[in-house]
Short mmCIF file of N, CA and C in Angstrom, two decimals:
data_model
loop_
_atom_site.label_atom_id
_atom_site.label_comp_id
_atom_site.label_asym_id
_atom_site.label_seq_id
_atom_site.Cartn_x
_atom_site.Cartn_y
_atom_site.Cartn_z
N UNK A 1 -9.95 -29.04 -22.70
CA UNK A 1 -10.76 -28.00 -22.31
C UNK A 1 -10.93 -27.73 -20.79
N UNK A 2 -10.55 -26.62 -20.23
CA UNK A 2 -10.73 -26.53 -18.78
C UNK A 2 -12.11 -26.01 -18.51
N UNK A 3 -12.69 -26.61 -17.45
CA UNK A 3 -14.12 -26.13 -17.04
C UNK A 3 -13.96 -25.14 -15.96
N UNK A 4 -14.61 -24.31 -15.67
CA UNK A 4 -14.72 -23.22 -14.53
C UNK A 4 -15.82 -23.22 -13.79
N UNK A 5 -15.84 -23.11 -12.55
CA UNK A 5 -16.95 -23.17 -11.82
C UNK A 5 -17.83 -21.84 -12.04
N UNK A 6 -18.95 -21.64 -11.71
CA UNK A 6 -19.71 -20.43 -11.69
C UNK A 6 -18.90 -19.31 -10.76
N UNK A 7 -18.45 -19.56 -9.69
CA UNK A 7 -17.74 -18.75 -8.86
C UNK A 7 -16.55 -18.23 -9.48
N UNK A 8 -15.69 -19.19 -10.02
CA UNK A 8 -14.53 -18.84 -10.96
C UNK A 8 -14.88 -17.73 -12.11
N UNK A 9 -15.96 -18.02 -12.87
CA UNK A 9 -16.55 -17.17 -14.00
C UNK A 9 -16.80 -15.89 -13.48
N UNK A 10 -17.47 -15.82 -12.37
CA UNK A 10 -17.77 -14.50 -11.85
C UNK A 10 -16.79 -13.66 -11.28
N UNK A 11 -15.67 -14.40 -10.63
CA UNK A 11 -14.47 -13.80 -10.25
C UNK A 11 -13.70 -13.14 -11.52
N UNK A 12 -13.68 -13.87 -12.62
CA UNK A 12 -13.01 -13.45 -13.54
C UNK A 12 -13.61 -12.50 -14.54
N UNK A 13 -14.74 -12.43 -14.38
CA UNK A 13 -15.59 -11.30 -15.13
C UNK A 13 -16.24 -10.12 -14.41
N UNK A 14 -15.66 -10.11 -13.18
CA UNK A 14 -16.16 -9.03 -12.23
C UNK A 14 -15.79 -7.76 -12.49
N UNK A 15 -16.66 -6.87 -12.90
CA UNK A 15 -16.23 -5.41 -13.25
C UNK A 15 -15.56 -4.74 -12.39
N UNK A 16 -15.67 -5.09 -10.95
CA UNK A 16 -14.68 -4.44 -9.91
C UNK A 16 -13.33 -4.65 -10.16
N UNK A 17 -12.96 -5.78 -10.63
CA UNK A 17 -11.65 -5.98 -11.02
C UNK A 17 -10.99 -5.23 -12.10
N UNK A 18 -11.78 -5.02 -13.12
CA UNK A 18 -11.51 -3.94 -14.17
C UNK A 18 -11.38 -2.61 -13.54
N UNK A 19 -12.34 -2.18 -12.74
CA UNK A 19 -12.43 -0.97 -12.27
C UNK A 19 -11.16 -0.72 -11.30
N UNK A 20 -10.49 -1.77 -10.33
CA UNK A 20 -9.57 -1.61 -9.76
C UNK A 20 -8.22 -1.33 -10.55
N UNK A 21 -8.12 -2.28 -11.68
CA UNK A 21 -6.93 -2.16 -12.57
C UNK A 21 -6.90 -0.86 -13.12
N UNK A 22 -7.96 -0.15 -13.56
CA UNK A 22 -7.98 1.02 -14.11
C UNK A 22 -7.60 2.22 -13.18
N UNK A 23 -8.09 1.93 -11.93
CA UNK A 23 -7.81 2.83 -10.93
C UNK A 23 -6.28 2.87 -10.52
N UNK A 24 -5.85 1.70 -10.38
CA UNK A 24 -4.33 1.50 -9.92
C UNK A 24 -3.59 1.98 -11.17
N UNK A 25 -4.05 2.04 -12.38
CA UNK A 25 -3.25 2.36 -13.64
C UNK A 25 -3.14 3.99 -13.45
N UNK A 26 -4.27 4.46 -13.35
CA UNK A 26 -4.17 6.07 -13.04
C UNK A 26 -3.48 6.54 -11.81
N UNK A 27 -3.58 5.83 -10.83
CA UNK A 27 -2.70 6.13 -9.53
C UNK A 27 -1.11 5.80 -10.03
N UNK A 28 -0.82 4.96 -10.81
CA UNK A 28 0.47 4.81 -11.45
C UNK A 28 1.03 5.89 -12.02
N UNK A 29 0.15 6.58 -12.93
CA UNK A 29 0.57 7.76 -13.71
C UNK A 29 0.70 8.88 -12.62
N UNK A 30 -0.12 9.00 -11.65
CA UNK A 30 0.08 10.06 -10.84
C UNK A 30 1.28 10.08 -9.91
N UNK A 31 1.48 8.79 -9.59
CA UNK A 31 2.83 8.47 -8.63
C UNK A 31 4.10 8.76 -9.69
N UNK A 32 3.89 8.14 -10.64
CA UNK A 32 4.99 8.26 -11.70
C UNK A 32 5.33 9.64 -11.90
N UNK A 33 4.19 10.53 -12.31
CA UNK A 33 4.60 11.84 -12.44
C UNK A 33 5.37 12.52 -11.35
N UNK A 34 4.84 12.33 -10.17
CA UNK A 34 5.62 12.97 -9.14
C UNK A 34 6.93 12.41 -8.70
N UNK A 35 7.24 11.23 -9.38
CA UNK A 35 8.49 10.56 -8.98
C UNK A 35 9.36 11.28 -10.12
N UNK A 36 8.75 11.62 -11.34
CA UNK A 36 9.67 11.92 -12.41
C UNK A 36 10.01 13.57 -11.99
N UNK A 37 9.27 14.25 -11.20
CA UNK A 37 9.47 15.59 -10.76
C UNK A 37 10.53 15.35 -9.74
N UNK A 38 10.27 14.44 -8.94
CA UNK A 38 11.47 14.44 -7.90
C UNK A 38 12.72 14.06 -8.63
N UNK A 39 12.73 13.12 -9.53
CA UNK A 39 14.11 12.81 -10.38
C UNK A 39 14.80 14.16 -10.98
N UNK A 40 13.86 14.75 -11.57
CA UNK A 40 14.21 16.03 -12.18
C UNK A 40 14.87 17.04 -11.20
N UNK A 41 14.11 17.22 -10.17
CA UNK A 41 14.71 17.98 -8.94
C UNK A 41 15.98 17.70 -8.51
N UNK A 42 16.13 16.34 -8.36
CA UNK A 42 17.32 15.69 -7.88
C UNK A 42 18.44 15.69 -8.71
N UNK A 43 18.43 15.78 -9.97
CA UNK A 43 19.34 15.88 -11.00
C UNK A 43 19.68 17.39 -11.18
N UNK A 44 18.65 18.02 -11.18
CA UNK A 44 18.87 19.62 -11.63
C UNK A 44 19.35 20.47 -10.40
N UNK A 45 19.02 20.11 -9.16
CA UNK A 45 19.50 20.98 -8.05
C UNK A 45 20.75 20.42 -7.34
N UNK A 46 21.59 21.19 -7.37
CA UNK A 46 22.97 20.67 -6.65
C UNK A 46 22.98 21.59 -5.37
N UNK A 47 23.61 20.93 -4.46
CA UNK A 47 23.67 21.60 -3.08
C UNK A 47 22.52 21.41 -2.14
N UNK A 48 21.40 20.74 -2.70
CA UNK A 48 20.22 20.52 -1.79
C UNK A 48 20.43 19.35 -0.94
N UNK A 49 19.88 19.42 0.20
CA UNK A 49 20.04 18.16 1.15
C UNK A 49 18.78 17.32 0.80
N UNK A 50 18.97 15.92 0.41
CA UNK A 50 18.13 15.14 0.18
C UNK A 50 17.86 14.19 1.31
N UNK A 51 16.66 13.48 1.24
CA UNK A 51 16.30 12.61 2.45
C UNK A 51 17.25 11.60 2.83
N UNK A 52 18.22 10.83 1.84
CA UNK A 52 19.19 10.03 2.31
C UNK A 52 20.41 10.76 2.78
N UNK A 53 20.42 11.99 2.88
CA UNK A 53 21.57 12.78 3.52
C UNK A 53 20.98 13.40 4.74
N UNK A 54 19.90 13.65 4.94
CA UNK A 54 19.34 14.28 6.02
C UNK A 54 18.87 13.29 7.14
N UNK A 55 18.48 12.03 6.90
CA UNK A 55 17.71 11.14 7.98
C UNK A 55 18.44 9.88 8.10
N UNK A 56 18.33 9.56 9.20
CA UNK A 56 18.84 8.09 9.50
C UNK A 56 17.93 7.02 9.06
N UNK A 57 18.37 5.97 8.58
CA UNK A 57 17.43 4.98 7.71
C UNK A 57 16.66 4.11 8.62
N UNK A 58 16.84 4.20 10.10
CA UNK A 58 16.23 3.12 10.94
C UNK A 58 14.71 3.23 10.78
N UNK A 59 14.06 4.29 10.97
CA UNK A 59 12.45 4.54 10.77
C UNK A 59 11.95 4.25 9.59
N UNK A 60 12.41 4.74 8.43
CA UNK A 60 11.86 4.41 7.16
C UNK A 60 12.20 2.93 6.86
N UNK A 61 13.30 2.31 7.27
CA UNK A 61 13.48 0.89 6.93
C UNK A 61 12.47 0.04 7.90
N UNK A 62 12.31 0.39 8.99
CA UNK A 62 11.38 -0.39 9.94
C UNK A 62 9.88 -0.16 9.19
N UNK A 63 9.44 1.02 8.75
CA UNK A 63 8.19 1.03 8.01
C UNK A 63 8.24 0.12 6.76
N UNK A 64 9.22 0.21 5.90
CA UNK A 64 9.39 -0.78 4.89
C UNK A 64 9.17 -2.11 5.26
N UNK A 65 9.88 -2.62 6.38
CA UNK A 65 9.58 -4.04 7.13
C UNK A 65 8.07 -4.29 7.17
N UNK A 66 7.61 -3.16 7.87
CA UNK A 66 6.04 -3.23 8.44
C UNK A 66 5.04 -3.48 6.93
N UNK A 67 5.44 -2.72 6.07
CA UNK A 67 4.61 -3.01 4.88
C UNK A 67 4.80 -4.23 4.26
N UNK A 68 6.05 -4.61 4.09
CA UNK A 68 6.45 -5.93 3.43
C UNK A 68 5.69 -7.07 4.21
N UNK A 69 5.92 -6.99 5.58
CA UNK A 69 5.14 -8.11 6.41
C UNK A 69 3.61 -8.04 6.27
N UNK A 70 3.04 -6.72 6.01
CA UNK A 70 1.68 -6.55 5.86
C UNK A 70 1.13 -7.24 4.54
N UNK A 71 1.76 -7.21 3.63
CA UNK A 71 1.63 -7.88 2.15
C UNK A 71 1.47 -9.48 2.49
N UNK A 72 2.26 -9.95 3.26
CA UNK A 72 2.23 -11.42 3.61
C UNK A 72 1.02 -11.54 4.39
N UNK A 73 0.74 -10.87 5.43
CA UNK A 73 -0.56 -11.20 6.11
C UNK A 73 -1.72 -10.95 5.14
N UNK A 74 -1.80 -9.98 4.34
CA UNK A 74 -2.94 -9.68 3.31
C UNK A 74 -2.95 -10.94 2.52
N UNK A 75 -1.95 -11.60 1.95
CA UNK A 75 -1.85 -12.86 1.26
C UNK A 75 -2.32 -14.02 2.10
N UNK A 76 -1.92 -13.97 3.25
CA UNK A 76 -2.73 -15.04 4.11
C UNK A 76 -4.19 -14.86 4.42
N UNK A 77 -4.67 -13.68 4.36
CA UNK A 77 -6.02 -13.47 4.54
C UNK A 77 -6.88 -14.00 3.16
N UNK A 78 -6.37 -13.69 2.21
CA UNK A 78 -6.95 -14.10 0.72
C UNK A 78 -6.74 -15.75 0.78
N UNK A 79 -5.74 -16.33 1.07
CA UNK A 79 -5.72 -17.74 1.22
C UNK A 79 -6.61 -18.45 2.10
N UNK A 80 -6.65 -17.81 3.25
CA UNK A 80 -7.66 -18.39 4.33
C UNK A 80 -9.14 -18.46 3.73
N UNK A 81 -9.60 -17.25 3.41
CA UNK A 81 -11.01 -17.26 2.66
C UNK A 81 -11.04 -18.19 1.56
N UNK A 82 -10.25 -18.29 0.76
CA UNK A 82 -10.17 -19.33 -0.45
C UNK A 82 -10.45 -20.88 0.10
N UNK A 83 -9.91 -21.12 1.30
CA UNK A 83 -10.15 -22.20 1.99
C UNK A 83 -11.45 -22.24 2.93
N UNK A 84 -12.13 -21.05 2.99
CA UNK A 84 -13.32 -20.93 3.76
C UNK A 84 -13.14 -20.91 5.12
N UNK A 85 -11.98 -20.47 5.50
CA UNK A 85 -11.49 -20.36 6.99
C UNK A 85 -11.83 -18.91 7.31
N UNK A 86 -13.03 -18.40 7.56
CA UNK A 86 -13.39 -17.11 7.99
C UNK A 86 -12.65 -16.53 9.41
N UNK A 87 -12.52 -17.31 10.24
CA UNK A 87 -11.80 -16.95 11.40
C UNK A 87 -10.51 -16.58 11.17
N UNK A 88 -9.78 -17.23 10.26
CA UNK A 88 -8.39 -16.94 9.87
C UNK A 88 -8.30 -15.69 9.00
N UNK A 89 -9.40 -15.71 8.25
CA UNK A 89 -9.44 -14.39 7.33
C UNK A 89 -9.45 -13.18 8.21
N UNK A 90 -10.38 -13.16 9.27
CA UNK A 90 -10.38 -12.20 10.14
C UNK A 90 -9.09 -12.00 10.84
N UNK A 91 -8.59 -12.86 11.22
CA UNK A 91 -7.28 -12.96 11.99
C UNK A 91 -6.29 -12.09 10.99
N UNK A 92 -6.03 -12.48 9.95
CA UNK A 92 -5.02 -12.12 9.00
C UNK A 92 -5.32 -10.61 8.50
N UNK A 93 -6.57 -10.26 8.43
CA UNK A 93 -7.09 -8.88 8.17
C UNK A 93 -6.65 -7.99 9.35
N UNK A 94 -6.96 -8.65 10.66
CA UNK A 94 -6.54 -7.74 11.68
C UNK A 94 -4.97 -7.46 11.81
N UNK A 95 -4.38 -8.41 11.52
CA UNK A 95 -2.74 -8.35 11.33
C UNK A 95 -2.45 -7.18 10.35
N UNK A 96 -2.88 -7.33 9.14
CA UNK A 96 -2.68 -6.50 8.17
C UNK A 96 -2.98 -4.99 8.52
N UNK A 97 -4.09 -5.05 9.15
CA UNK A 97 -4.69 -3.61 9.41
C UNK A 97 -3.71 -2.82 10.57
N UNK A 98 -3.52 -3.87 11.57
CA UNK A 98 -2.52 -3.30 12.65
C UNK A 98 -1.05 -2.90 12.06
N UNK A 99 -0.66 -3.77 11.02
CA UNK A 99 0.75 -3.25 10.47
C UNK A 99 0.51 -2.02 9.74
N UNK A 100 -0.70 -1.69 8.95
CA UNK A 100 -0.87 -0.65 8.27
C UNK A 100 -0.99 0.57 9.19
N UNK A 101 -1.69 0.48 10.20
CA UNK A 101 -1.68 1.73 11.26
C UNK A 101 -0.40 1.85 11.85
N UNK A 102 0.49 0.96 12.12
CA UNK A 102 1.83 1.17 12.63
C UNK A 102 2.64 1.80 11.48
N UNK A 103 2.38 1.48 10.30
CA UNK A 103 3.12 2.28 9.17
C UNK A 103 2.76 3.65 9.41
N UNK A 104 1.55 4.04 9.32
CA UNK A 104 1.08 5.25 9.38
C UNK A 104 1.64 6.09 10.54
N UNK A 105 1.61 5.31 11.74
CA UNK A 105 2.30 6.09 12.83
C UNK A 105 3.81 6.18 12.53
N UNK A 106 4.41 5.54 11.84
CA UNK A 106 5.74 5.62 11.62
C UNK A 106 6.08 6.67 10.65
N UNK A 107 5.12 6.93 9.74
CA UNK A 107 5.08 8.12 8.84
C UNK A 107 5.13 9.18 9.58
N UNK A 108 4.08 9.29 10.63
CA UNK A 108 3.88 10.69 11.34
C UNK A 108 5.05 10.91 12.19
N UNK A 109 5.73 9.80 12.67
CA UNK A 109 6.96 10.10 13.46
C UNK A 109 8.14 10.54 12.56
N UNK A 110 8.17 10.19 11.30
CA UNK A 110 9.20 10.40 10.33
C UNK A 110 8.81 11.95 10.07
N UNK A 111 7.60 12.23 9.72
CA UNK A 111 7.34 13.81 9.40
C UNK A 111 7.81 14.59 10.38
N UNK A 112 7.45 14.25 11.90
CA UNK A 112 7.69 15.16 12.73
C UNK A 112 9.19 15.09 13.20
N UNK A 113 9.86 14.29 13.13
CA UNK A 113 11.45 14.27 13.39
C UNK A 113 12.23 14.76 12.31
N UNK A 114 11.83 14.79 11.26
CA UNK A 114 12.39 15.32 9.86
C UNK A 114 12.98 16.88 10.16
N UNK A 115 12.16 17.63 10.87
CA UNK A 115 12.39 19.08 10.98
C UNK A 115 12.01 19.78 9.64
N UNK A 116 11.60 19.02 8.62
CA UNK A 116 11.24 19.73 7.46
C UNK A 116 9.75 20.21 7.58
N UNK A 117 9.48 21.10 6.62
CA UNK A 117 8.04 21.47 6.51
C UNK A 117 7.77 21.45 4.96
N UNK A 118 6.41 21.28 4.70
CA UNK A 118 6.03 21.17 3.06
C UNK A 118 6.32 22.55 2.35
N UNK A 119 6.71 23.64 3.09
CA UNK A 119 7.06 24.84 2.40
C UNK A 119 8.71 24.91 2.49
N UNK A 120 9.25 23.91 2.69
CA UNK A 120 10.93 24.11 2.55
C UNK A 120 11.21 23.90 1.24
N UNK A 121 10.89 24.77 0.31
CA UNK A 121 11.55 24.67 -1.03
C UNK A 121 11.06 23.37 -1.89
N UNK A 122 11.75 23.17 -2.96
CA UNK A 122 11.45 22.08 -3.85
C UNK A 122 11.39 20.66 -3.11
N UNK A 123 12.47 20.51 -2.35
CA UNK A 123 12.52 19.14 -1.69
C UNK A 123 11.36 19.00 -0.67
N UNK A 124 11.13 19.78 0.09
CA UNK A 124 10.02 19.83 1.15
C UNK A 124 8.68 19.51 0.32
N UNK A 125 8.45 20.07 -0.61
CA UNK A 125 7.31 20.02 -1.60
C UNK A 125 7.12 18.78 -2.01
N UNK A 126 8.32 18.21 -2.73
CA UNK A 126 8.24 16.84 -3.27
C UNK A 126 8.06 15.72 -2.14
N UNK A 127 8.99 15.81 -1.23
CA UNK A 127 9.05 14.82 -0.15
C UNK A 127 7.49 14.67 0.42
N UNK A 128 6.97 15.74 0.90
CA UNK A 128 5.83 15.75 1.51
C UNK A 128 4.48 15.33 0.63
N UNK A 129 4.64 15.78 -0.66
CA UNK A 129 3.59 15.35 -1.60
C UNK A 129 3.72 13.87 -1.75
N UNK A 130 4.87 13.31 -2.10
CA UNK A 130 4.85 11.85 -2.38
C UNK A 130 4.66 11.04 -1.23
N UNK A 131 5.25 11.20 -0.02
CA UNK A 131 4.95 10.59 1.18
C UNK A 131 3.43 10.89 1.69
N UNK A 132 3.13 12.04 1.43
CA UNK A 132 1.68 12.47 2.08
C UNK A 132 0.61 11.63 1.24
N UNK A 133 0.88 11.61 -0.18
CA UNK A 133 -0.21 10.95 -0.85
C UNK A 133 -0.06 9.43 -0.71
N UNK A 134 1.18 9.11 -0.52
CA UNK A 134 1.29 7.64 -0.33
C UNK A 134 0.51 7.26 1.06
N UNK A 135 0.80 8.03 2.13
CA UNK A 135 0.14 7.81 3.44
C UNK A 135 -1.27 7.81 3.32
N UNK A 136 -1.98 8.69 2.37
CA UNK A 136 -3.41 8.66 2.14
C UNK A 136 -3.91 7.43 1.59
N UNK A 137 -2.91 6.81 0.73
CA UNK A 137 -3.29 5.55 0.17
C UNK A 137 -3.30 4.25 1.23
N UNK A 138 -2.28 4.44 2.02
CA UNK A 138 -2.29 3.48 3.16
C UNK A 138 -3.36 3.54 3.94
N UNK A 139 -3.89 4.62 4.35
CA UNK A 139 -5.02 4.94 5.04
C UNK A 139 -6.18 4.52 4.46
N UNK A 140 -6.38 4.81 3.05
CA UNK A 140 -7.56 4.18 2.25
C UNK A 140 -7.43 2.59 2.24
N UNK A 141 -6.32 2.07 2.19
CA UNK A 141 -6.16 0.58 2.27
C UNK A 141 -6.58 0.09 3.79
N UNK A 142 -6.36 0.73 4.71
CA UNK A 142 -6.57 0.34 6.09
C UNK A 142 -8.00 0.42 6.28
N UNK A 143 -8.68 1.39 5.71
CA UNK A 143 -10.20 1.48 5.72
C UNK A 143 -10.87 0.44 4.78
N UNK A 144 -10.39 -0.01 3.69
CA UNK A 144 -10.92 -0.95 2.86
C UNK A 144 -10.73 -2.31 3.52
N UNK A 145 -9.62 -2.49 4.27
CA UNK A 145 -9.45 -3.73 4.93
C UNK A 145 -10.24 -3.79 6.20
N UNK A 146 -10.42 -2.77 6.89
CA UNK A 146 -11.46 -2.80 7.91
C UNK A 146 -12.72 -3.04 7.59
N UNK A 147 -13.48 -2.38 6.43
CA UNK A 147 -14.65 -2.75 6.02
C UNK A 147 -14.65 -4.15 5.74
N UNK A 148 -13.74 -4.74 5.10
CA UNK A 148 -13.70 -6.37 4.81
C UNK A 148 -13.75 -7.05 6.01
N UNK A 149 -12.97 -6.61 7.07
CA UNK A 149 -13.05 -7.28 8.24
C UNK A 149 -14.46 -7.32 9.06
N UNK A 150 -15.04 -6.18 8.92
CA UNK A 150 -16.56 -6.03 9.52
C UNK A 150 -17.50 -6.95 8.65
N UNK A 151 -17.37 -7.02 7.23
CA UNK A 151 -18.01 -7.77 6.52
C UNK A 151 -17.89 -9.20 6.74
N UNK A 152 -16.45 -9.75 7.09
CA UNK A 152 -16.13 -11.06 7.47
C UNK A 152 -16.92 -11.43 8.61
N UNK A 153 -16.93 -10.59 9.58
CA UNK A 153 -17.62 -10.94 10.96
C UNK A 153 -19.30 -10.93 10.65
N UNK A 154 -19.59 -10.23 9.67
CA UNK A 154 -21.16 -10.25 9.49
C UNK A 154 -21.42 -11.59 8.68
N UNK A 155 -20.42 -12.45 8.24
CA UNK A 155 -20.68 -13.46 7.41
C UNK A 155 -20.82 -13.24 5.89
N UNK A 156 -20.50 -12.21 5.21
CA UNK A 156 -20.56 -11.79 3.94
C UNK A 156 -19.45 -12.60 3.08
N UNK A 157 -18.51 -13.24 3.56
CA UNK A 157 -17.55 -14.07 2.74
C UNK A 157 -17.53 -15.45 3.09
N UNK A 158 -17.29 -16.33 2.16
CA UNK A 158 -16.97 -17.73 2.12
C UNK A 158 -16.13 -18.03 0.90
N UNK A 159 -15.78 -19.41 0.88
CA UNK A 159 -14.90 -19.97 -0.09
C UNK A 159 -15.31 -19.74 -1.64
N UNK A 160 -16.65 -19.45 -1.79
CA UNK A 160 -17.15 -19.26 -3.08
C UNK A 160 -17.39 -17.65 -3.52
N UNK A 161 -17.30 -16.86 -2.44
CA UNK A 161 -17.77 -15.40 -2.59
C UNK A 161 -16.72 -14.43 -1.67
N UNK A 162 -15.64 -14.12 -2.42
CA UNK A 162 -14.80 -13.34 -1.43
C UNK A 162 -13.91 -12.16 -2.27
N UNK A 163 -14.63 -11.78 -3.40
CA UNK A 163 -13.97 -10.90 -4.42
C UNK A 163 -13.40 -9.55 -3.77
N UNK A 164 -14.28 -9.13 -2.71
CA UNK A 164 -13.86 -7.79 -2.05
C UNK A 164 -12.60 -8.01 -1.25
N UNK A 165 -12.42 -9.24 -0.75
CA UNK A 165 -11.19 -9.70 0.00
C UNK A 165 -10.10 -9.41 -0.94
N UNK A 166 -10.18 -10.08 -1.89
CA UNK A 166 -9.27 -10.39 -2.90
C UNK A 166 -8.83 -8.85 -3.57
N UNK A 167 -9.78 -8.16 -3.85
CA UNK A 167 -9.60 -6.70 -4.37
C UNK A 167 -8.83 -5.80 -3.56
N UNK A 168 -9.41 -6.04 -2.11
CA UNK A 168 -8.60 -5.26 -1.01
C UNK A 168 -7.14 -5.62 -0.89
N UNK A 169 -6.85 -6.82 -1.21
CA UNK A 169 -5.33 -7.39 -0.92
C UNK A 169 -4.68 -6.74 -2.12
N UNK A 170 -5.28 -6.84 -3.27
CA UNK A 170 -4.54 -6.20 -4.55
C UNK A 170 -4.17 -4.68 -4.29
N UNK A 171 -5.24 -4.01 -3.82
CA UNK A 171 -4.86 -2.53 -3.42
C UNK A 171 -3.69 -2.56 -2.40
N UNK A 172 -3.85 -3.33 -1.53
CA UNK A 172 -2.81 -3.34 -0.35
C UNK A 172 -1.38 -3.58 -0.96
N UNK A 173 -1.27 -4.67 -2.00
CA UNK A 173 -0.18 -4.94 -2.71
C UNK A 173 0.38 -3.80 -3.30
N UNK A 174 -0.50 -3.20 -4.05
CA UNK A 174 -0.04 -2.03 -4.87
C UNK A 174 0.66 -0.86 -3.92
N UNK A 175 -0.06 -0.60 -2.87
CA UNK A 175 0.41 0.47 -2.01
C UNK A 175 1.77 -0.04 -1.37
N UNK A 176 1.98 -1.18 -1.02
CA UNK A 176 3.28 -1.62 -0.69
C UNK A 176 4.30 -1.62 -1.61
N UNK A 177 4.09 -1.83 -2.97
CA UNK A 177 4.88 -1.83 -4.06
C UNK A 177 5.33 -0.40 -4.38
N UNK A 178 4.27 0.51 -4.12
CA UNK A 178 4.74 2.07 -4.48
C UNK A 178 5.84 2.45 -3.38
N UNK A 179 5.40 1.98 -2.13
CA UNK A 179 6.30 2.28 -1.07
C UNK A 179 7.75 2.01 -1.23
N UNK A 180 7.94 0.73 -1.70
CA UNK A 180 9.42 0.28 -2.17
C UNK A 180 10.04 1.06 -2.96
N UNK A 181 9.34 1.48 -3.97
CA UNK A 181 10.06 2.38 -4.97
C UNK A 181 10.32 3.64 -4.38
N UNK A 182 9.34 4.13 -3.52
CA UNK A 182 9.57 5.58 -2.92
C UNK A 182 10.58 5.53 -1.95
N UNK A 183 10.70 4.43 -1.05
CA UNK A 183 11.84 4.21 -0.27
C UNK A 183 13.05 4.26 -0.91
N UNK A 184 13.27 3.44 -1.90
CA UNK A 184 14.55 3.39 -2.61
C UNK A 184 14.95 4.61 -3.20
N UNK A 185 14.05 5.40 -3.81
CA UNK A 185 14.14 6.75 -4.39
C UNK A 185 14.53 7.89 -3.53
N UNK A 186 13.80 7.87 -2.41
CA UNK A 186 13.94 8.89 -1.27
C UNK A 186 14.90 8.79 -0.34
N UNK A 187 15.25 7.44 -0.10
CA UNK A 187 16.21 7.30 1.11
C UNK A 187 17.45 6.65 0.68
N UNK A 188 17.44 5.70 -0.56
CA UNK A 188 18.76 5.08 -0.80
C UNK A 188 19.46 5.69 -1.89
N UNK A 189 18.76 6.53 -2.84
CA UNK A 189 19.57 6.93 -4.03
C UNK A 189 20.60 8.05 -3.55
#
């Protein structure tokens, strides 16, 4: 029989975990629906110029690298607070936030250099809807991580109490995972 500490039991039964999982499930349905619309249009429309034909991949690939690196720094933040290293938590949260902001900047650059507009027919609609909503999720993640950074600086987290850090990282991993799927579908297929 494995014994668990009160902190472990609290983390395991935390209603915020269930709420986040439910929210991410709903978001998956949302993104999945948009993705299915994209796939339908992609197979039904011939003669349309798609992202992989219209863009060079340097900026989207760099953005992908930024988000993948940010998942590692988010993971390092969680690991740091699990060991009670608040200063390292702050450092890794700051790194993750900076990478997220850089990603958003890259997305803005991608939108402006594409020459497309949201009203450019079906492709413009789907492209901007998928990437725009993903960008809003990245922005939400940056805000969540920033709140956790402020809370860390105020002394709200320690090795026994850090569920907000962990949940923020889970959201961030989700956002990065969605981006990998979007990148592959919009730029590589």
